[in-house]
Every structure is written in C-alpha cells, then in structure tokens.
Coordinates of C-alpha atoms and ligand atoms in Angstrom, one line a residue:
M1 CA 18.3 -32.7 -19.2
P2 CA 16.4 -34.0 -22.3
E3 CA 18.0 -35.8 -24.6
Y4 CA 16.6 -34.1 -28.0
Y5 CA 19.1 -30.3 -26.5
S6 CA 22.4 -31.8 -27.9
G7 CA 21.5 -31.9 -30.7
N8 CA 20.9 -29.7 -34.5
V9 CA 19.8 -26.8 -33.1
V10 CA 16.7 -26.4 -35.0
D11 CA 15.8 -29.7 -34.1
N12 CA 16.1 -29.2 -30.3
H13 CA 14.0 -26.7 -30.0
R14 CA 11.0 -28.2 -32.6
D15 CA 11.4 -30.8 -30.0
A16 CA 11.2 -28.8 -27.6
I17 CA 8.3 -26.7 -28.0
E18 CA 6.6 -29.9 -28.3
E19 CA 7.3 -30.7 -24.6
A20 CA 6.7 -27.5 -24.3
S21 CA 3.6 -27.3 -26.1
T22 CA 0.2 -29.1 -23.0
A23 CA 2.0 -25.7 -20.3
I24 CA 1.2 -23.0 -23.0
E25 CA -2.0 -20.6 -23.5
T26 CA -3.3 -18.5 -26.1
D27 CA -6.0 -17.1 -25.1
L28 CA -6.2 -13.6 -23.6
F29 CA -7.7 -14.0 -19.5
I30 CA -10.8 -12.7 -18.1
G31 CA -12.8 -12.8 -15.3
G32 CA -10.9 -16.6 -14.5
K33 CA -12.1 -17.7 -18.2
F34 CA -9.9 -18.1 -20.9
R35 CA -11.5 -16.6 -24.0
Q36 CA -10.7 -14.9 -27.9
S37 CA -9.9 -11.8 -28.8
E38 CA -13.6 -10.2 -30.3
G39 CA -12.4 -10.7 -33.0
G40 CA -10.9 -13.8 -33.2
D41 CA -7.1 -12.2 -34.7
Y42 CA -3.9 -14.2 -33.2
F43 CA -0.3 -12.9 -33.2
E44 CA 3.1 -15.1 -33.5
T45 CA 5.4 -15.4 -31.3
V46 CA 8.8 -16.8 -31.6
D47 CA 11.2 -18.0 -30.9
P48 CA 14.7 -15.7 -31.9
T49 CA 17.3 -19.0 -32.0
V50 CA 15.1 -20.5 -34.4
K51 CA 12.5 -17.8 -35.7
E52 CA 9.7 -20.3 -36.1
P53 CA 6.5 -19.2 -34.8
I54 CA 6.2 -21.4 -31.4
A55 CA 2.4 -20.7 -30.7
E56 CA -0.2 -18.3 -32.0
I57 CA -1.6 -15.5 -29.1
A58 CA -5.2 -14.0 -28.2
R59 CA -4.2 -10.3 -30.2
G60 CA -6.5 -8.1 -27.8
Q61 CA -8.7 -4.9 -29.6
K62 CA -10.0 -1.7 -27.6
T63 CA -13.4 -4.7 -27.3
D64 CA -10.4 -6.5 -25.2
V65 CA -9.5 -4.6 -23.2
D66 CA -12.5 -2.7 -22.5
A67 CA -14.4 -6.6 -20.8
A68 CA -11.3 -6.8 -19.4
V69 CA -11.8 -3.8 -17.0
S70 CA -15.0 -4.9 -16.6
A71 CA -14.4 -7.8 -14.9
A72 CA -11.3 -6.3 -12.5
A73 CA -14.2 -3.5 -12.0
D74 CA -16.3 -6.0 -11.3
A75 CA -14.2 -7.8 -8.6
A76 CA -12.7 -4.6 -7.4
D77 CA -15.0 -3.8 -4.2
E78 CA -15.1 -7.1 -2.6
W79 CA -10.8 -8.3 -3.3
G80 CA -11.2 -4.4 -2.1
D81 CA -12.3 -5.6 1.2
T82 CA -10.2 -8.4 1.8
V83 CA -7.5 -7.8 4.9
P84 CA -4.1 -8.2 4.6
P85 CA -3.5 -11.9 5.2
E86 CA -7.1 -13.1 2.7
R87 CA -4.4 -11.2 0.1
Q88 CA -1.0 -12.6 1.3
E89 CA -2.4 -16.2 1.6
V90 CA -3.3 -16.0 -1.9
L91 CA 0.0 -13.9 -3.3
R92 CA 1.9 -16.7 -1.4
E93 CA 0.3 -19.9 -3.0
L94 CA 0.4 -17.6 -6.1
A95 CA 4.1 -18.1 -5.4
E96 CA 3.6 -21.8 -4.5
R97 CA 1.9 -22.6 -8.3
I98 CA 5.1 -21.0 -9.9
E99 CA 7.5 -23.1 -7.2
D100 CA 5.8 -26.4 -8.2
N101 CA 6.1 -25.6 -11.5
V102 CA 9.2 -24.4 -12.1
E103 CA 10.3 -26.2 -15.5
E104 CA 7.4 -25.5 -17.6
F105 CA 7.9 -22.4 -16.9
T106 CA 11.2 -21.7 -17.4
L107 CA 10.8 -23.7 -20.9
L108 CA 8.1 -21.8 -21.5
E109 CA 10.8 -18.7 -21.1
S110 CA 13.9 -20.0 -22.2
L111 CA 12.0 -20.7 -26.4
D112 CA 9.7 -17.8 -26.1
S113 CA 13.2 -14.9 -25.7
G114 CA 16.0 -17.2 -26.4
K115 CA 17.0 -17.0 -22.3
P116 CA 19.5 -19.5 -21.6
L117 CA 17.8 -22.1 -19.0
D118 CA 19.8 -21.6 -15.5
V119 CA 19.5 -17.9 -16.6
A120 CA 14.7 -18.7 -18.2
R121 CA 15.4 -20.4 -14.0
G122 CA 16.8 -17.6 -12.1
E123 CA 14.0 -15.6 -13.6
V124 CA 11.4 -18.0 -13.0
E125 CA 12.7 -18.1 -9.5
R126 CA 13.0 -14.9 -8.9
A127 CA 8.9 -14.5 -9.7
A128 CA 7.8 -16.8 -7.2
E129 CA 10.8 -15.1 -4.4
F130 CA 8.6 -11.7 -5.1
L131 CA 4.7 -13.0 -5.2
D132 CA 6.6 -14.0 -1.6
Y133 CA 7.7 -11.1 -0.4
Y134 CA 4.7 -9.0 -1.8
A135 CA 2.7 -11.7 0.3
G136 CA 5.0 -10.9 3.6
V137 CA 5.2 -6.9 3.3
C138 CA 1.5 -6.7 3.2
R139 CA 0.2 -7.4 6.2
S140 CA 2.6 -3.8 6.6
I141 CA 0.1 -2.2 5.6
E142 CA -1.2 0.9 8.6
G143 CA -2.9 4.2 8.2
K144 CA -2.4 6.9 11.5
Q145 CA -3.5 8.4 14.2
L146 CA -3.2 12.1 13.7
P147 CA -2.7 13.8 17.3
Y148 CA -3.3 17.6 16.3
D149 CA -6.7 18.3 17.6
S150 CA -7.7 16.9 20.7
D151 CA -11.2 17.8 20.1
A152 CA -10.9 15.1 17.3
L153 CA -10.1 11.8 16.3
I154 CA -8.3 12.3 13.2
Y155 CA -7.1 8.8 11.6
T156 CA -5.0 7.6 8.4
R157 CA -7.1 4.8 6.1
R158 CA -4.8 3.3 2.7
E159 CA -7.1 2.7 0.1
P160 CA -7.2 0.6 -3.3
Y161 CA -7.5 2.6 -5.8
G162 CA -9.3 -0.3 -8.1
V163 CA -8.9 -1.7 -10.9
V164 CA -4.9 -1.1 -12.1
G165 CA -3.4 -1.0 -15.9
Q166 CA -0.4 -3.1 -16.2
I167 CA 2.1 -2.1 -19.2
I168 CA 5.9 -4.6 -18.9
P169 CA 7.3 -5.8 -21.5
W170 CA 9.1 -8.8 -23.4
N171 CA 13.7 -8.2 -20.9
F172 CA 12.4 -10.2 -17.9
P173 CA 9.0 -12.1 -18.9
L174 CA 7.6 -13.8 -15.6
V175 CA 10.0 -11.4 -13.1
M176 CA 7.5 -8.1 -15.2
V177 CA 4.8 -10.0 -14.2
A178 CA 5.0 -10.8 -10.1
Y179 CA 7.3 -7.9 -10.4
K180 CA 4.0 -5.4 -10.7
L181 CA 0.8 -8.3 -10.1
G182 CA 2.6 -8.1 -6.5
P183 CA 2.1 -4.5 -4.9
A184 CA -1.0 -4.4 -7.1
L185 CA -2.6 -7.2 -4.8
A186 CA -1.1 -6.9 -1.9
T187 CA -2.6 -3.6 -2.3
G188 CA -6.6 -5.0 -2.5
N189 CA -6.5 -3.6 -6.6
T190 CA -7.6 -5.6 -9.9
V191 CA -4.8 -5.4 -13.2
V192 CA -5.0 -5.9 -16.2
M193 CA -1.8 -7.0 -18.0
K194 CA -0.8 -5.5 -21.3
P195 CA 2.7 -8.8 -21.6
A196 CA 4.7 -7.4 -24.4
E197 CA 4.4 -9.2 -27.4
Q198 CA 7.8 -10.7 -28.4
T199 CA 6.6 -13.3 -25.1
P200 CA 3.4 -13.5 -24.0
L201 CA 4.0 -17.1 -22.6
T202 CA 4.5 -17.2 -19.1
A203 CA 2.3 -14.8 -17.7
L204 CA -0.3 -16.5 -19.7
R205 CA 1.0 -19.8 -17.9
L206 CA 0.7 -18.2 -15.3
A207 CA -3.3 -17.0 -15.9
R208 CA -3.4 -20.5 -15.8
E209 CA -2.6 -21.6 -12.0
A210 CA -4.8 -17.8 -11.5
Q211 CA -7.8 -20.3 -12.1
D212 CA -7.2 -21.7 -8.8
V213 CA -5.9 -19.6 -7.0
V214 CA -6.8 -15.9 -7.3
P215 CA -10.9 -14.8 -7.4
D216 CA -12.4 -14.5 -11.0
G217 CA -11.3 -10.7 -12.2
V218 CA -8.8 -10.4 -9.6
F219 CA -6.0 -10.3 -12.2
N220 CA -6.5 -10.8 -17.0
V221 CA -4.1 -10.0 -18.9
V222 CA -4.8 -8.9 -22.1
T223 CA -2.2 -10.2 -25.0
G224 CA -1.4 -8.4 -28.2
F225 CA 0.4 -5.2 -29.1
G226 CA 0.6 -1.8 -27.1
E227 CA -1.7 0.5 -30.6
E228 CA -4.4 -1.8 -29.8
A229 CA -4.2 -3.1 -26.3
G230 CA -1.9 -1.5 -24.7
Q231 CA -2.9 2.2 -25.6
P232 CA -6.2 1.6 -25.4
L233 CA -5.7 0.4 -21.5
T234 CA -3.7 3.8 -20.6
E235 CA -6.7 5.8 -22.1
H236 CA -9.9 4.0 -20.1
P237 CA -12.3 5.7 -17.2
E238 CA -12.2 3.0 -15.0
V239 CA -8.6 2.8 -14.9
R240 CA -7.7 4.3 -11.7
K241 CA -3.9 3.7 -11.4
L242 CA -1.2 2.8 -14.6
A243 CA 2.4 1.0 -14.2
F244 CA 4.8 1.0 -16.8
T245 CA 7.9 -0.6 -17.2
G246 CA 9.8 -0.3 -21.3
E247 CA 10.9 2.4 -22.8
T248 CA 11.5 6.1 -22.3
T249 CA 9.2 6.7 -25.2
T250 CA 6.5 4.4 -24.5
G251 CA 6.7 5.9 -20.9
H252 CA 6.6 9.5 -22.0
A253 CA 2.4 8.6 -24.3
I254 CA 1.1 6.7 -21.6
M255 CA 1.8 9.6 -19.3
K256 CA 0.0 11.9 -21.6
S257 CA -2.3 9.9 -22.0
A258 CA -3.2 9.6 -17.9
A259 CA -2.6 13.3 -17.6
E260 CA -6.4 13.4 -19.5
R261 CA -7.6 12.1 -16.8
A262 CA -5.3 12.7 -13.4
V263 CA -4.0 8.6 -13.5
P264 CA -1.2 9.1 -11.4
V265 CA 1.5 6.6 -12.9
T266 CA 4.8 4.7 -12.4
L267 CA 7.2 4.5 -14.9
E268 CA 10.5 2.3 -14.6
L269 CA 12.7 3.8 -18.1
G270 CA 15.8 3.1 -20.0
G271 CA 18.5 3.3 -18.8
K272 CA 22.8 4.3 -20.2
S273 CA 24.5 3.5 -17.2
P274 CA 28.0 4.2 -15.7
F275 CA 29.9 2.2 -14.0
I276 CA 33.3 3.9 -12.8
V277 CA 36.8 2.1 -12.5
F278 CA 38.6 3.7 -10.3
P279 CA 43.0 3.4 -9.9
D280 CA 42.8 1.7 -6.8
G281 CA 40.4 -0.7 -7.7
D282 CA 39.9 -4.2 -8.0
L283 CA 40.1 -4.9 -11.3
D284 CA 38.7 -8.5 -11.1
V285 CA 36.2 -7.2 -8.7
A286 CA 35.8 -3.9 -11.9
V287 CA 35.1 -7.3 -14.5
E288 CA 32.5 -9.0 -13.4
S289 CA 30.8 -6.7 -11.6
V290 CA 30.1 -5.2 -15.2
A291 CA 30.8 -8.4 -17.9
G292 CA 28.3 -10.4 -15.4
V293 CA 26.0 -8.5 -16.1
M294 CA 26.3 -6.9 -19.2
Y295 CA 26.1 -10.0 -20.8
Y296 CA 24.0 -12.1 -18.7
N297 CA 20.5 -11.7 -20.9
T298 CA 22.6 -10.6 -23.9
G299 CA 22.7 -7.2 -22.5
Q300 CA 18.6 -6.8 -22.5
S301 CA 18.0 -5.2 -18.9
C302 CA 17.4 -2.2 -18.6
D303 CA 19.9 -1.7 -15.9
A304 CA 23.0 -2.8 -17.5
P305 CA 27.2 -1.1 -16.9
S306 CA 26.5 0.0 -20.9
R307 CA 29.0 3.2 -20.7
V308 CA 32.7 1.9 -18.1
F309 CA 34.4 4.4 -16.8
V310 CA 38.4 3.9 -16.1
H311 CA 41.0 6.2 -15.7
D312 CA 44.0 5.9 -17.3
D313 CA 46.3 3.6 -14.4
V314 CA 43.9 1.2 -15.2
R315 CA 43.3 1.0 -18.6
E316 CA 45.1 -1.6 -19.8
E317 CA 45.2 -3.9 -17.6
F318 CA 40.9 -4.0 -17.4
M319 CA 40.9 -4.2 -21.0
E320 CA 42.8 -7.4 -21.3
K321 CA 41.3 -8.9 -18.2
F322 CA 38.0 -7.8 -19.9
I323 CA 38.3 -8.7 -23.5
E324 CA 39.2 -12.4 -21.9
R325 CA 36.2 -12.5 -19.6
T326 CA 34.6 -10.8 -22.9
H327 CA 35.5 -14.3 -24.3
E328 CA 35.0 -16.8 -22.2
E329 CA 30.9 -15.5 -22.9
V330 CA 29.5 -18.8 -24.5
V331 CA 27.0 -18.1 -27.4
G332 CA 24.8 -20.6 -27.8
D333 CA 21.4 -22.8 -28.7
P334 CA 19.9 -21.4 -24.6
L335 CA 18.9 -24.8 -24.3
R336 CA 21.9 -26.6 -24.1
E337 CA 23.5 -27.5 -21.5
G338 CA 27.3 -23.9 -20.3
T339 CA 25.4 -22.1 -23.0
T340 CA 26.2 -18.3 -21.4
M341 CA 24.7 -16.1 -23.7
G342 CA 21.7 -16.5 -26.7
P343 CA 19.9 -14.9 -29.2
L344 CA 18.2 -11.2 -28.7
A345 CA 14.9 -11.5 -28.4
S346 CA 13.4 -10.3 -31.3
E347 CA 14.4 -9.5 -35.3
A348 CA 13.0 -5.6 -34.2
Q349 CA 15.6 -6.2 -31.3
F350 CA 18.8 -7.4 -34.0
D351 CA 18.8 -5.1 -36.1
K352 CA 18.6 -2.9 -33.7
V353 CA 21.9 -3.5 -31.5
T354 CA 23.5 -4.9 -35.1
S355 CA 22.8 -0.8 -35.9
Y356 CA 25.3 -0.4 -33.1
L357 CA 28.0 -1.7 -34.5
D358 CA 27.8 0.0 -37.7
V359 CA 27.6 3.3 -35.7
G360 CA 29.9 2.4 -33.5
R361 CA 33.0 2.1 -35.9
D362 CA 31.5 4.9 -37.7
E363 CA 31.8 7.6 -35.1
G364 CA 35.5 6.4 -34.1
A365 CA 35.3 3.9 -31.4
T366 CA 37.8 1.2 -31.8
V367 CA 36.1 -2.3 -31.5
E368 CA 38.6 -5.0 -29.1
T369 CA 36.1 -7.7 -29.7
G370 CA 33.4 -9.4 -31.7
G371 CA 31.4 -6.4 -33.6
G372 CA 29.7 -8.9 -35.8
I373 CA 27.2 -12.1 -36.0
P374 CA 28.4 -15.6 -34.1
E375 CA 29.1 -17.9 -36.8
S376 CA 29.0 -20.9 -35.4
E377 CA 25.6 -24.5 -36.0
D378 CA 24.2 -22.7 -32.8
T379 CA 23.8 -19.3 -34.0
E380 CA 23.2 -19.5 -37.1
H381 CA 19.4 -20.2 -38.1
G382 CA 18.4 -16.7 -35.3
Y383 CA 19.0 -12.9 -33.8
F384 CA 22.5 -13.6 -32.1
V385 CA 24.9 -11.1 -31.9
E386 CA 28.6 -11.4 -30.5
P387 CA 29.6 -10.3 -27.5
T388 CA 32.0 -6.9 -28.1
V389 CA 33.5 -4.3 -26.5
F390 CA 34.1 -0.7 -27.7
A391 CA 37.1 1.5 -26.7
E392 CA 38.1 5.0 -27.5
A393 CA 34.5 6.2 -27.1
Q394 CA 33.8 10.0 -26.2
N395 CA 30.6 10.3 -24.1
D396 CA 29.3 12.2 -26.7
F397 CA 29.1 9.3 -28.8
R398 CA 26.0 7.3 -30.0
I399 CA 26.6 4.9 -28.0
A400 CA 27.3 6.3 -24.9
Q401 CA 24.2 8.3 -24.8
E402 CA 21.8 6.1 -27.0
E403 CA 20.1 2.7 -25.1
I404 CA 21.4 -0.5 -26.9
F405 CA 19.7 -3.1 -24.5
G406 CA 22.2 -5.2 -26.7
P407 CA 25.7 -7.5 -25.8
V408 CA 27.8 -3.8 -26.9
E409 CA 30.2 -2.7 -23.5
T410 CA 31.6 0.4 -24.2
V411 CA 34.5 1.8 -22.4
I412 CA 35.9 5.7 -22.2
S413 CA 38.9 6.2 -19.9
W414 CA 39.2 8.7 -17.4
S415 CA 41.9 10.7 -15.1
D416 CA 39.9 13.8 -13.7
Y417 CA 38.1 13.1 -11.1
D418 CA 35.1 15.9 -11.8
E419 CA 35.0 15.1 -15.3
M420 CA 34.4 12.3 -15.5
I421 CA 30.9 12.6 -12.5
R422 CA 30.4 15.3 -14.8
Q423 CA 30.0 13.2 -17.8
A424 CA 28.7 9.9 -16.2
N425 CA 25.8 12.3 -15.2
D426 CA 25.3 13.7 -18.8
T427 CA 22.6 11.7 -20.2
E428 CA 19.1 11.6 -20.4
F429 CA 19.0 8.6 -18.4
G430 CA 19.5 7.9 -14.4
L431 CA 19.2 4.5 -13.5
A432 CA 21.9 2.7 -11.6
A433 CA 25.1 3.1 -11.5
G434 CA 28.7 0.9 -10.5
M435 CA 32.0 1.5 -9.2
A436 CA 34.8 -0.6 -8.6
T437 CA 37.1 1.5 -4.6
N438 CA 38.2 0.3 -1.7
D439 CA 37.7 3.5 -0.7
V440 CA 35.3 4.0 1.1
S441 CA 35.2 8.5 1.7
L442 CA 35.6 8.2 -2.6
A443 CA 32.8 5.5 -2.9
N444 CA 30.5 7.4 -0.5
Q445 CA 30.6 10.7 -2.2
T446 CA 30.7 9.9 -5.6
A447 CA 27.7 7.5 -4.9
E448 CA 26.8 10.9 -3.6
K449 CA 26.6 13.0 -6.9
L450 CA 25.5 10.3 -8.9
E451 CA 22.2 11.0 -10.9
A452 CA 21.1 7.3 -10.4
G453 CA 18.5 5.2 -8.1
N454 CA 20.4 2.6 -7.6
V455 CA 24.7 2.3 -6.9
W456 CA 26.8 -0.7 -6.4
V457 CA 29.9 0.0 -4.9
N458 CA 32.4 -3.8 -5.7
K459 CA 28.7 -5.3 -7.3
Y460 CA 26.3 -4.0 -9.7
A461 CA 22.6 -5.4 -9.8
T462 CA 22.1 -7.0 -6.6
L463 CA 18.3 -6.4 -6.2
P464 CA 17.1 -8.7 -3.4
P465 CA 13.3 -7.7 -3.4
G466 CA 12.9 -5.3 0.0
T467 CA 15.2 -2.9 -1.5
P468 CA 14.4 -0.2 -3.6
F469 CA 14.5 -0.7 -7.6
G470 CA 13.4 3.5 -10.2
G471 CA 15.7 5.9 -11.9
Y472 CA 16.5 8.9 -11.6
K473 CA 15.8 11.7 -14.5
Q474 CA 14.0 10.3 -18.2
S475 CA 14.8 6.5 -16.5
G476 CA 11.6 6.6 -14.4
I477 CA 8.9 8.1 -11.9
G478 CA 8.5 5.8 -8.6
R479 CA 10.3 2.2 -6.8
E480 CA 9.3 -0.6 -7.2
H481 CA 10.4 -4.0 -4.4
T482 CA 10.4 -2.3 -1.5
R483 CA 7.6 -1.6 0.8
E484 CA 7.5 2.2 0.0
T485 CA 5.7 0.9 -3.5
L486 CA 2.8 -0.1 -1.2
L487 CA 2.4 3.3 -1.1
A488 CA 1.5 4.0 -5.1
Y489 CA -0.8 1.3 -5.4
T490 CA -3.0 3.5 -3.1
R491 CA -4.6 6.3 -1.8
C492 CA -5.0 8.2 1.3
K493 CA -8.3 9.3 3.8
T494 CA -7.7 11.0 5.9
V495 CA -10.8 11.2 8.3
D496 CA -11.0 13.4 11.0
I497 CA -14.5 12.2 13.6
D498 CA -15.3 15.5 16.1
T499 CA -14.9 13.5 19.7
T500 CA -16.8 16.0 21.2
H501 CA -20.6 15.2 20.5
S502 CA -21.3 13.0 22.8
P503 CA -24.9 10.6 22.2
M504 CA -26.6 11.1 25.1
Ligands
NAP1 P1 8.7 -0.5 -25.4 O1 7.9 -0.6 -27.0 O2 8.4 0.7 -24.5 O3 7.0 -1.6 -24.3 C1 6.6 -2.0 -23.7 C2 4.9 -2.0 -23.6 O4 4.6 -1.0 -23.9 C3 5.2 -4.1 -24.9 O5 4.0 -3.9 -23.9 C4 4.2 -3.2 -25.0 O6 4.0 -3.4 -26.4 C5 4.1 -1.6 -25.2 N1 3.0 -0.2 -25.7 C6 4.2 -0.2 -26.7 N2 3.1 1.3 -27.7 C7 2.3 1.5 -26.2 C8 1.3 2.7 -26.5 N3 1.5 4.0 -27.3 N4 0.0 2.9 -25.7 C9 0.2 1.5 -24.4 N5 1.9 0.1 -24.1 C10 2.0 0.6 -25.3 O7 10.2 -1.4 -24.6 P2 10.6 -2.6 -25.0 O8 10.5 -2.6 -25.6 O9 8.8 -3.3 -24.8 O10 11.4 -3.2 -23.9 C11 12.0 -2.5 -23.2 C12 12.3 -1.4 -22.8 O11 12.7 -1.5 -21.8 C13 13.9 -0.8 -22.5 O12 13.6 0.9 -22.6 C14 14.4 -1.0 -21.6 O13 15.4 0.3 -20.8 C15 13.2 -0.2 -20.8 N6 13.2 -1.1 -19.1 C16 13.0 -0.5 -18.4 C17 12.9 -1.3 -16.8 C18 13.2 -0.9 -15.4 O14 12.4 -1.3 -14.3 N7 13.4 0.9 -15.9 C19 13.3 -2.7 -17.2 C20 13.5 -3.7 -18.2 C21 13.7 -2.9 -19.6 P3 4.0 -3.7 -27.6 O15 4.2 -5.9 -26.3 O16 3.8 -4.3 -29.0 O17 5.7 -3.8 -27.7
MG2 MG1 8.6 -2.9 -27.5

C-alpha cells in the first residue's frame, strides 16, 4: 500500500487520482478507437469520498450512438460467423487482461465509486472470473435434431441477434460489464454498452484492453447520460436485443422503447429482499448473512436483505448481536486499509438515503443505531452515512416497501408463520430472499412459498458463476450468470429439409 494512503483524506485522493491518471480513458470507444463525442462535450466523473472530479468523460449523444451501432453492425457478420472456440479465446484473453491489471482496475473502481480497495479488488477479480466462465460455457451452444418426420431432417440453430444494446448501473461497474459482455460475446453478438454516468472509468479501461483482444466494432462503449445516450440506444432500429440493469422505473421505459420494434429485453431491476430469522436459526449465521451483504458496498446492492423478519422469541438476542455487528463496520476512506464501508456513490444517492432516514423516523420506526452522518476527518468531505438499523417497523412502512439503496436495515418482528410469509411477499419486488433455520423441511417449504428468484438458507448472496440470478415480479425478466443466459442472446432457427428428394 503506498505511503500516502495513511495521510489526510483529501491529499490521499488527489495523489491517488494522479496515480490513476495513466489508467484513465475519457473518450468514447467506437469501432476499436477512442474518439470524442460528435458535439465535443464532456462531463465530470466525481470521487464521492472527497467530491472532487477524477476526469472529464465524453458526453455521448444520439449521433455517437448511431456511430457505435453502425460500427457494431459492420462487425456483426464476421463476429457472428466465428465458432465458439474462437470466441472462447477472445473472452479468456480479455479476462486475463483484467487479471494482469488488477491493481489499476481496483484503484479506478475504488475512486470512481467509493468502494474500499479490498471490495473493489474482489469485484475486479469477479469480473475476470465471469468473463472466464462465459469463455467456458460458450462451448455448450448447440442446436437439436428433431425426429418427428421420417422424411425430413429437422434441426435447430442458435443464432446471434447481431447488435445488442446494454445499459448498466453504477453500483457494480466492472462486474456489470462482465455480466453483460460475457454472454453477448459468447453467443456471437456485437455490443454497444452505456455505462452509468457516475462510474464510467473501468468500462473505458477495459475498452483499452479490448483494443488488442476484441475485433474492432465488436465491443463499443458510449459514455454519457441516460436520456442522451441510453435512450437513443434503446430506440435504435438496428439494435436487435436490449439488456438492462438498473431501477425498475427505468426498466419500464426501456421495455416501452423495445415494444415499438418488438425487441426482446432482459431486465435486472430493484429489490426489497426479506431475510427471515426463525427461532431455531443460528443467530450468528443470521447476523452475518444479513450484515455481510447489507453493509457491503454501503448497502448499494440490488439483492441486499433490506427487510429482516425476526421471530419474537429471538428478537432481543438477534438485535443485540446485529447492533454489535453493525458497530464493527469501519466507515472511512476507501483507500485506507481496514475500511469496510466507504461513502455512497453519488450526491443523488446521498440525498436519497438521508431522506429515508427521516422517513423512517417519521413513520415511527425506532433508530437502534446510526441514523445520521458520521463525523470524522475521513468522512467530512464525502457522501457518507452511518450504517443504520430501524426496528419496530411495519411491512407497509415506506422504509419497508421502497428501495433505499443504502446501509439501512429495517427490522420487522413476527410470530405467525403464514402472516410473516404473506408480508415477506407483500412487495412489488421479488429479487431475492434468505433465511436462517436448521430445519431442512421448514427451509424447503419456505423457499417454495417465497416469491423471489434466489433464496439462500443460512447464507446470503453467494452467487458463483453458473448459478442463475434474476427477479420475480418487478425485479426483472430473465436470468443472468448461467447457461440459460446464452438462450436470451440467441434466436432459434428451425431448418426442415425434405430428405425424400433423390438427387439423381
Ligand atoms: P438507473 O437510474 O435506472 O440507471 C441505470 C442505467 O440506465 C444508467 O446507465 C442510466 O444512465 C441509464 N438510464 C437512465 N434513464 C434511461 C433511459 N430513459 N433510457 C435508457 N437508459 C437510461 O439505475 P441506477 O440508479 O444507476 O442503479 C440502481 C438501481 O439498479 C437500483 O434500483 C438497483 O436495485 C438496480 N440494480 C439491479 C440489479 C439486479 O441485478 N437486479 C443489480 C444492480 C443494480 P445514467 O448514467 O445517466 O444514470
Ligand atoms: Mg442513475
């Protein structure tokens, strides 16, 4: 760890931004080349720990999206004709490029999003792991031969769509690039990607590696704002498939755009996931499962277990342990060793989370710990909030129904099983759920009853590559991280040949 990471937070960050400067790309990546936006405009990406700009990033517009889609369309035939072993090589090499530059990617990710270095490093490694997963699973693409007519050869082919538009959020910047790019390239599609305005740096840094590894036009990055760069991408007639991760309301808008051209969409949206503590559950396991994810990434995870349903019999003991665990969070400079929680990623997120701290109080929930802004030299310049636990909440409170997307836990007590299940499902979302119990039958029955795409028992949010991830209800459409994802990026063509024709 360089010396300066132990100094004053503002100086630390200025030094770190300077150190990172050679890793920073600021322009759009189109057809294998970095270039300015057509209007020549830029916007700032900000370091949320000190609220200082890191770099000026090209502000992509519709004309830039048009250029990127055109580059992707030009590359689509050749890339679509490659066979899986060739695509596997490309994906594997891209993964290796991340592995070879982990520290550079880590510093960029940490500065851009406020993630502690260890957290950022883990995610950078995860991005490489997912590209590697898709490199492997790409070999499993195959069609079928259908034996339903003895006078015919009927078979299916899985073909790429061509140009895919992908729009991603700021909470897991490079990981999201890998989640989206992996299956698209594995299946022979070309990509135009719009990273979030708050966190464009690692996508652009990966584009620099892609210059050597991925054929020109196969992967394009258009940075900019949602309305200016994202929306034109969703409306472009040559974009044949859309994939989006972000807020549910944005997901609705994207689906509407796609509906105009009957373009298929996969959506990974918001969540308000329940975690159920049963009276027989191991409370240490319950506490760590919840806190380990709720406070990870300053609570900015779509699958965070943000509603805890604790059985009355164990409520007191659970609360005691949970508050103790909450106090173990080290909130501070993400560049400082030992920090477990950095700032929220942006001013907008800070305003949103702090407003919910007031909402919770006004609704009558009790603040068991936190509830404010931390006061320290490390935190005074940035978008920091305290890890917060609200108790005595009701499931119909806004803090239990709306996605806060910060380190704010809402604890609800229960005694009647059926009523608790009804409440756990009583939300517009259905991304994930968890529970702590040692009763296998109870775990199975409860998993069946929960309306959620992922259910964890005595753990939470472990998502190794290969395990499907995605939402029920308003949490999304489609599954990522798995072989099934490849189906969403391919079209099925059935070929039926009359085999009775004699050539002679
Ligand atoms: P967001 O505001 O919906 O933005 C996501 C992306 O969409 C950004 O790149 C954004 O551009 C762009 N965008 C905004 N409006 C658009 C439009 N009209 N047309 C096309 N693109 C548009 O979401 P966020 O605040 O970045 O991310 C947080 C949300 O993501 C949370 O709700 C969280 O639950 C969800 N999330 C879900 C998952 C999952 O897998 N289910 C994972 C992570 C996060 P800008 O750069 O201008 O914002
Ligand atoms: Mg946003």
